[in-house]
Amino acid sequence: MVVSADRLASEAGLDILKKGGSAVDAAVAVGFVLAVVFPEAGNIGGGGFMLIRKKGGEAVVIDFRERAPGASRRTMYVDSAGNVTDKTLIGHLAAGVPGTVAGLLKALHDYGTMSARDVLRPAVELSKNGFVVDRRLERSLESCKSDMSGFPSTMSIFTRNGTLLKEGDTLRQPDLAATLSRIQEKGVEGFYKGETARLIAEEMHRGGGIMTLKDLEDYQAIVREPVRGSYRGYEIVSAPLPSSGGLCVLEILNIMEGYDLASMGWHSSGSVHLMAESMRRVYADRAEFMGDPRYVEVPVSALISKHYAGERRREIDPARAADSTSVRHGSPQGNEGRHTTHYCTVDASGTIVSTTYTLNDLFGCKVVVGGSGFLLNDEMDDFSAKPGVPNAYGLIGGDANAIAPGKRPLSSMTPTIVLKDSRPFLALGARGGSKIITAVVQAISNVIDFGMGPQEAVDAPRFHHQWMPDTLVYEKFCFPRDVIQNLEQKGHRLNESDGPLGELEAIAFDSSQGWIYGAPDSREGGVALGY
Ligand code: GLY
């Protein structure tokens, strides 16, 4: 089974599985194909996290998060008036050193069975032969037109005779095909050294960026232990730092576990209030404590302990919403030993892969590396450019997530696997920046607390609270009018979102019957394919 945001990517993954490839081979192929057919988020110029679980239970996370270039400085985005500039988001300075190629090839080398040549073939063919632009890509291009217009290398790919590509046009990407072919032939060296690295360094030179050949050569994907916890008897396995995703999901679920949400009812004002209050406190902890573990000491086991969740739960008034300005991070004690994409694959042997990767914003920093055909990320915006100043997702942070050379910015990506009695139950993850975490929490709760089927759990309307700004955001049609009134009476500041709150892709397992259910998010046209 393959579930991704795009039909061509799911088809490529399914084809690999049918040829005898593993879930890892399929995941790597899907990652490269998304870089071609879903250029607003799929990428080779960004980074992410891949969670792999083998049938026997061994689980690892490949961390291929971007790194700050060696010449980065803590205050590099603060102007002389003390304001954070938009250089965290647009243009060459916004790009972190890409990790995707190193991460996908590390997964293939350590856990896959096929060659780079074979798994990259569908991506090379699609970039050479082209694919038909769909309505989603047309809309994404339209929404980013003015930010992209300053970069001729980008406009030359996404326009014809000065007009943006439209639904029904064919997009061929010969430069990208050549870049992917170099990766096919030379592996990681086909990207981080030689011709591609030279093109990146030249692009940086042209556009005032700071990424160097040495930054590229030094980049390494890291194999990490996932974080683990439990929720009402189910085991949760998820992404560790430098993603905050796994920690935040576990901390929110731990707090929620103390409440009988099922008896309160799905989307009752009582259950929504308690879930939102749990979220509020966890995002305050995220802002204070979390960052790249190579640079800061994070009290990981204390933060995800049931004991600490109990302390945070005691602060919650079941009848009243807190004011975020008075909610502070907690004191975890203990000894310490808007635009991403998620996809899941599973093979006949039972290996499951849950991957989230991103350029950060749609089309990243909007810069295509001249001559190479791929976009660079704007992941530097995920750092805290200045304490207390929100990033594009409204997230604030402090020292733990300050910029430093070589550091990885804190992420919210949350590739997750849920187990029951050590057997797979759910594999899931989402796009949506800060909203990834709460989307994953709600899908898990929808299934475990409220007995929904996988598709219903993914499609159900969602809400989100991230401490700051102090707003309970909800999707259109999320709550009936009386629930909105009750939440307002409890003191929540409600705001209807103008778009979807994240996009989830999931696979559910019914081990007793041997069934596997693909559950793509209906919000944006994800596709599940299996055989
Ligand atoms: N760029 C979004 C995230 O990593 O959370």
CSV table of N, CA and C in Angstrom, one decimal, residues 143-232:
chain,number,residue,atom,x,y,z
A,143,SER,N,-0.7,31.4,-6.2
A,143,SER,CA,-0.6,32.0,-4.8
A,143,SER,C,0.8,32.5,-4.6
A,144,CYS,N,1.8,32.0,-5.3
A,144,CYS,CA,3.2,32.4,-5.0
A,144,CYS,C,3.8,33.3,-6.1
A,145,LYS,N,2.9,33.7,-7.1
A,145,LYS,CA,3.4,34.4,-8.3
A,145,LYS,C,4.3,35.5,-7.9
A,146,SER,N,3.8,36.4,-7.0
A,146,SER,CA,4.6,37.6,-6.9
A,146,SER,C,5.9,37.3,-6.2
A,147,ASP,N,6.0,36.4,-5.2
A,147,ASP,CA,7.2,36.0,-4.5
A,147,ASP,C,8.2,35.4,-5.5
A,148,MET,N,7.7,34.6,-6.5
A,148,MET,CA,8.6,33.9,-7.4
A,148,MET,C,9.1,34.8,-8.5
A,149,SER,N,8.4,35.9,-8.7
A,149,SER,CA,8.6,36.7,-10.0
A,149,SER,C,10.1,37.3,-10.0
A,150,GLY,N,10.7,37.4,-8.8
A,150,GLY,CA,12.0,38.0,-8.8
A,150,GLY,C,13.1,37.0,-9.1
A,151,PHE,N,12.8,35.8,-9.4
A,151,PHE,CA,13.8,34.8,-9.7
A,151,PHE,C,13.6,34.1,-11.1
A,152,PRO,N,14.4,34.6,-12.0
A,152,PRO,CA,14.2,34.2,-13.4
A,152,PRO,C,14.4,32.7,-13.6
A,153,SER,N,15.3,32.0,-12.8
A,153,SER,CA,15.5,30.6,-13.0
A,153,SER,C,14.2,29.8,-12.6
A,154,THR,N,13.5,30.4,-11.7
A,154,THR,CA,12.2,29.8,-11.2
A,154,THR,C,11.1,30.0,-12.2
A,155,MET,N,11.0,31.3,-12.7
A,155,MET,CA,9.9,31.6,-13.6
A,155,MET,C,10.1,30.9,-14.9
A,156,SER,N,11.4,30.6,-15.3
A,156,SER,CA,11.6,30.0,-16.6
A,156,SER,C,11.0,28.5,-16.6
A,157,ILE,N,10.9,27.9,-15.4
A,157,ILE,CA,10.4,26.6,-15.3
A,157,ILE,C,8.8,26.6,-15.3
A,158,PHE,N,8.3,27.6,-14.5
A,158,PHE,CA,6.9,27.5,-14.2
A,158,PHE,C,6.0,28.5,-15.1
A,159,THR,N,6.6,29.1,-16.1
A,159,THR,CA,5.9,29.9,-17.0
A,159,THR,C,6.1,29.5,-18.5
A,160,ARG,N,5.1,29.8,-19.3
A,160,ARG,CA,5.3,29.7,-20.8
A,160,ARG,C,5.0,31.1,-21.4
A,161,ASN,N,5.9,31.6,-22.1
A,161,ASN,CA,5.8,32.9,-22.7
A,161,ASN,C,5.3,34.0,-21.7
A,162,GLY,N,5.8,33.9,-20.5
A,162,GLY,CA,5.5,34.9,-19.5
A,162,GLY,C,4.3,34.6,-18.7
A,163,THR,N,3.6,33.5,-19.0
A,163,THR,CA,2.3,33.2,-18.3
A,163,THR,C,2.5,32.0,-17.4
A,164,LEU,N,2.0,32.0,-16.2
A,164,LEU,CA,2.2,30.8,-15.3
A,164,LEU,C,1.5,29.6,-15.9
A,165,LEU,N,2.0,28.4,-15.7
A,165,LEU,CA,1.4,27.2,-16.1
A,165,LEU,C,0.0,27.1,-15.6
A,166,LYS,N,-0.8,26.4,-16.4
A,166,LYS,CA,-2.2,26.3,-16.0
A,166,LYS,C,-2.5,24.8,-16.1
A,167,GLU,N,-3.7,24.4,-15.4
A,167,GLU,CA,-4.1,23.0,-15.5
A,167,GLU,C,-4.2,22.6,-16.9
A,168,GLY,N,-3.7,21.4,-17.2
A,168,GLY,CA,-3.7,20.9,-18.6
A,168,GLY,C,-2.4,21.1,-19.3
A,169,ASP,N,-1.6,22.1,-18.9
A,169,ASP,CA,-0.3,22.2,-19.6
A,169,ASP,C,0.6,21.0,-19.2
A,170,THR,N,1.6,20.8,-20.1
A,170,THR,CA,2.6,19.7,-19.7
A,170,THR,C,3.9,20.4,-19.2
A,171,LEU,N,4.3,19.9,-18.1
A,171,LEU,CA,5.6,20.4,-17.5
A,171,LEU,C,6.7,19.4,-17.7
A,172,ARG,N,7.7,19.8,-18.5
A,172,ARG,CA,8.9,19.0,-18.7
A,172,ARG,C,10.0,19.7,-18.0
A,173,GLN,N,10.9,19.0,-17.3
A,173,GLN,CA,12.0,19.6,-16.5
A,173,GLN,C,13.3,18.9,-16.9
A,174,PRO,N,13.9,19.3,-18.0
A,174,PRO,CA,15.1,18.6,-18.5
A,174,PRO,C,16.3,18.9,-17.5
A,175,ASP,N,16.4,20.1,-16.9
A,175,ASP,CA,17.5,20.3,-16.0
A,175,ASP,C,17.4,19.4,-14.8
A,176,LEU,N,16.1,19.3,-14.3
A,176,LEU,CA,15.9,18.4,-13.1
A,176,LEU,C,16.2,17.0,-13.5
A,177,ALA,N,15.9,16.6,-14.7
A,177,ALA,CA,16.2,15.2,-15.2
A,177,ALA,C,17.7,14.9,-15.1
A,178,ALA,N,18.4,16.0,-15.6
A,178,ALA,CA,19.9,15.8,-15.6
A,178,ALA,C,20.4,15.7,-14.1
A,179,THR,N,19.9,16.5,-13.2
A,179,THR,CA,20.3,16.5,-11.8
A,179,THR,C,20.0,15.1,-11.2
A,180,LEU,N,18.8,14.6,-11.5
A,180,LEU,CA,18.4,13.3,-10.9
A,180,LEU,C,19.2,12.2,-11.5
A,181,SER,N,19.6,12.3,-12.8
A,181,SER,CA,20.5,11.3,-13.5
A,181,SER,C,21.8,11.3,-12.8
A,182,ARG,N,22.3,12.5,-12.4
A,182,ARG,CA,23.6,12.5,-11.7
A,182,ARG,C,23.5,11.7,-10.4
A,183,ILE,N,22.4,11.9,-9.7
A,183,ILE,CA,22.2,11.2,-8.4
A,183,ILE,C,22.1,9.7,-8.7
A,184,GLN,N,21.4,9.3,-9.8
A,184,GLN,CA,21.3,7.9,-10.2
A,184,GLN,C,22.7,7.3,-10.4
A,185,GLU,N,23.6,8.0,-11.0
A,185,GLU,CA,24.9,7.5,-11.4
A,185,GLU,C,25.9,7.5,-10.2
A,186,LYS,N,25.8,8.7,-9.5
A,186,LYS,CA,26.9,8.9,-8.5
A,186,LYS,C,26.5,8.8,-7.1
A,187,GLY,N,25.2,8.6,-6.8
A,187,GLY,CA,24.7,8.6,-5.5
A,187,GLY,C,24.8,9.9,-4.8
A,188,VAL,N,25.0,10.0,-3.5
A,188,VAL,CA,25.1,11.3,-2.8
A,188,VAL,C,26.1,12.3,-3.4
A,189,GLU,N,27.2,11.7,-4.0
A,189,GLU,CA,28.2,12.6,-4.6
A,189,GLU,C,27.6,13.3,-5.8
A,190,GLY,N,26.6,12.7,-6.4
A,190,GLY,CA,26.0,13.3,-7.6
A,190,GLY,C,25.2,14.6,-7.2
A,191,PHE,N,25.0,14.8,-5.9
A,191,PHE,CA,24.3,16.0,-5.5
A,191,PHE,C,25.2,16.9,-4.6
A,192,TYR,N,25.9,16.3,-3.7
A,192,TYR,CA,26.7,17.2,-2.7
A,192,TYR,C,28.1,17.5,-3.2
A,193,LYS,N,28.5,16.9,-4.3
A,193,LYS,CA,29.8,17.3,-4.9
A,193,LYS,C,29.6,17.4,-6.4
A,194,GLY,N,30.7,17.8,-7.1
A,194,GLY,CA,30.6,17.9,-8.6
A,194,GLY,C,29.7,18.9,-9.1
A,195,GLU,N,29.1,18.6,-10.3
A,195,GLU,CA,28.3,19.5,-11.1
A,195,GLU,C,27.2,20.2,-10.3
A,196,THR,N,26.4,19.3,-9.5
A,196,THR,CA,25.2,19.9,-8.8
A,196,THR,C,25.7,20.9,-7.7
A,197,ALA,N,26.7,20.4,-7.0
A,197,ALA,CA,27.2,21.3,-5.9
A,197,ALA,C,27.7,22.6,-6.5
A,198,ARG,N,28.4,22.5,-7.6
A,198,ARG,CA,28.9,23.7,-8.2
A,198,ARG,C,27.8,24.6,-8.6
A,199,LEU,N,26.7,24.1,-9.2
A,199,LEU,CA,25.6,24.9,-9.6
A,199,LEU,C,24.9,25.6,-8.4
A,200,ILE,N,24.8,24.9,-7.2
A,200,ILE,CA,24.3,25.5,-6.0
A,200,ILE,C,25.2,26.6,-5.5
A,201,ALA,N,26.5,26.4,-5.5
A,201,ALA,CA,27.4,27.4,-5.0
A,201,ALA,C,27.4,28.6,-5.9
A,202,GLU,N,27.3,28.4,-7.2
A,202,GLU,CA,27.2,29.5,-8.2
A,202,GLU,C,25.9,30.3,-8.0
A,203,GLU,N,24.8,29.6,-7.7
A,203,GLU,CA,23.5,30.2,-7.5
A,203,GLU,C,23.6,31.1,-6.2
A,204,MET,N,24.2,30.6,-5.2
A,204,MET,CA,24.4,31.3,-3.9
A,204,MET,C,25.2,32.6,-4.2
A,205,HIS,N,26.2,32.5,-5.0
A,205,HIS,CA,27.1,33.6,-5.3
A,205,HIS,C,26.3,34.7,-6.0
A,206,ARG,N,25.4,34.2,-7.0
A,206,ARG,CA,24.6,35.2,-7.8
A,206,ARG,C,23.6,35.9,-6.9
A,207,GLY,N,23.0,35.2,-5.9
A,207,GLY,CA,21.9,35.7,-5.2
A,207,GLY,C,22.2,36.2,-3.8
A,208,GLY,N,23.5,36.3,-3.5
A,208,GLY,CA,23.9,36.8,-2.1
A,208,GLY,C,23.6,35.8,-1.0
A,209,GLY,N,23.6,34.5,-1.3
A,209,GLY,CA,23.4,33.4,-0.3
A,209,GLY,C,24.8,33.1,0.3
A,210,ILE,N,24.7,32.2,1.4
A,210,ILE,CA,26.0,31.9,2.1
A,210,ILE,C,26.3,30.5,2.1
A,211,MET,N,25.5,29.6,1.4
A,211,MET,CA,25.8,28.2,1.4
A,211,MET,C,27.0,27.9,0.5
A,212,THR,N,28.0,27.1,1.0
A,212,THR,CA,29.2,26.9,0.3
A,212,THR,C,29.4,25.4,-0.1
A,213,LEU,N,30.4,25.2,-0.9
A,213,LEU,CA,30.7,23.8,-1.3
A,213,LEU,C,31.0,23.0,-0.1
A,214,LYS,N,31.6,23.6,0.9
A,214,LYS,CA,32.0,22.8,2.1
A,214,LYS,C,30.7,22.4,2.9
A,215,ASP,N,29.8,23.4,3.0
A,215,ASP,CA,28.5,23.1,3.7
A,215,ASP,C,27.9,21.8,3.0
A,216,LEU,N,27.9,21.8,1.7
A,216,LEU,CA,27.3,20.7,1.0
A,216,LEU,C,28.0,19.4,1.2
A,217,GLU,N,29.3,19.5,1.1
A,217,GLU,CA,30.2,18.3,1.3
A,217,GLU,C,30.0,17.7,2.7
A,218,ASP,N,29.8,18.6,3.7
A,218,ASP,CA,29.8,18.2,5.1
A,218,ASP,C,28.4,17.6,5.5
A,219,TYR,N,27.4,17.8,4.7
A,219,TYR,CA,26.0,17.4,5.1
A,219,TYR,C,26.0,15.8,5.2
A,220,GLN,N,25.4,15.4,6.3
A,220,GLN,CA,25.1,14.0,6.6
A,220,GLN,C,23.7,13.8,7.1
A,221,ALA,N,23.0,12.7,6.6
A,221,ALA,CA,21.8,12.3,7.3
A,221,ALA,C,22.2,11.5,8.5
A,222,ILE,N,21.3,11.6,9.5
A,222,ILE,CA,21.6,10.9,10.8
A,222,ILE,C,20.5,9.9,11.1
A,223,VAL,N,21.0,8.7,11.5
A,223,VAL,CA,20.0,7.7,11.9
A,223,VAL,C,19.8,7.8,13.4
A,224,ARG,N,18.5,8.1,13.8
A,224,ARG,CA,18.2,8.3,15.2
A,224,ARG,C,17.2,7.3,15.7
A,225,GLU,N,17.2,7.2,17.1
A,225,GLU,CA,16.2,6.4,17.7
A,225,GLU,C,14.9,7.2,17.7
A,226,PRO,N,13.7,6.6,17.4
A,226,PRO,CA,12.5,7.3,17.5
A,226,PRO,C,12.1,7.6,18.9
A,227,VAL,N,11.2,8.5,19.2
A,227,VAL,CA,10.7,8.7,20.5
A,227,VAL,C,9.5,7.7,20.7
A,228,ARG,N,9.3,7.2,21.9
A,228,ARG,CA,8.2,6.2,22.1
A,228,ARG,C,7.4,6.6,23.3
A,229,GLY,N,6.1,6.4,23.3
A,229,GLY,CA,5.3,6.6,24.4
A,229,GLY,C,4.0,5.7,24.3
A,230,SER,N,3.0,6.1,25.0
A,230,SER,CA,1.7,5.3,24.9
A,230,SER,C,0.5,6.2,25.1
A,231,TYR,N,-0.6,5.7,24.6
A,231,TYR,CA,-1.9,6.4,24.8
A,231,TYR,C,-3.0,5.3,24.9
A,232,ARG,N,-3.5,5.2,26.1
A,232,ARG,CA,-4.6,4.3,26.4
A,232,ARG,C,-4.3,2.9,26.0
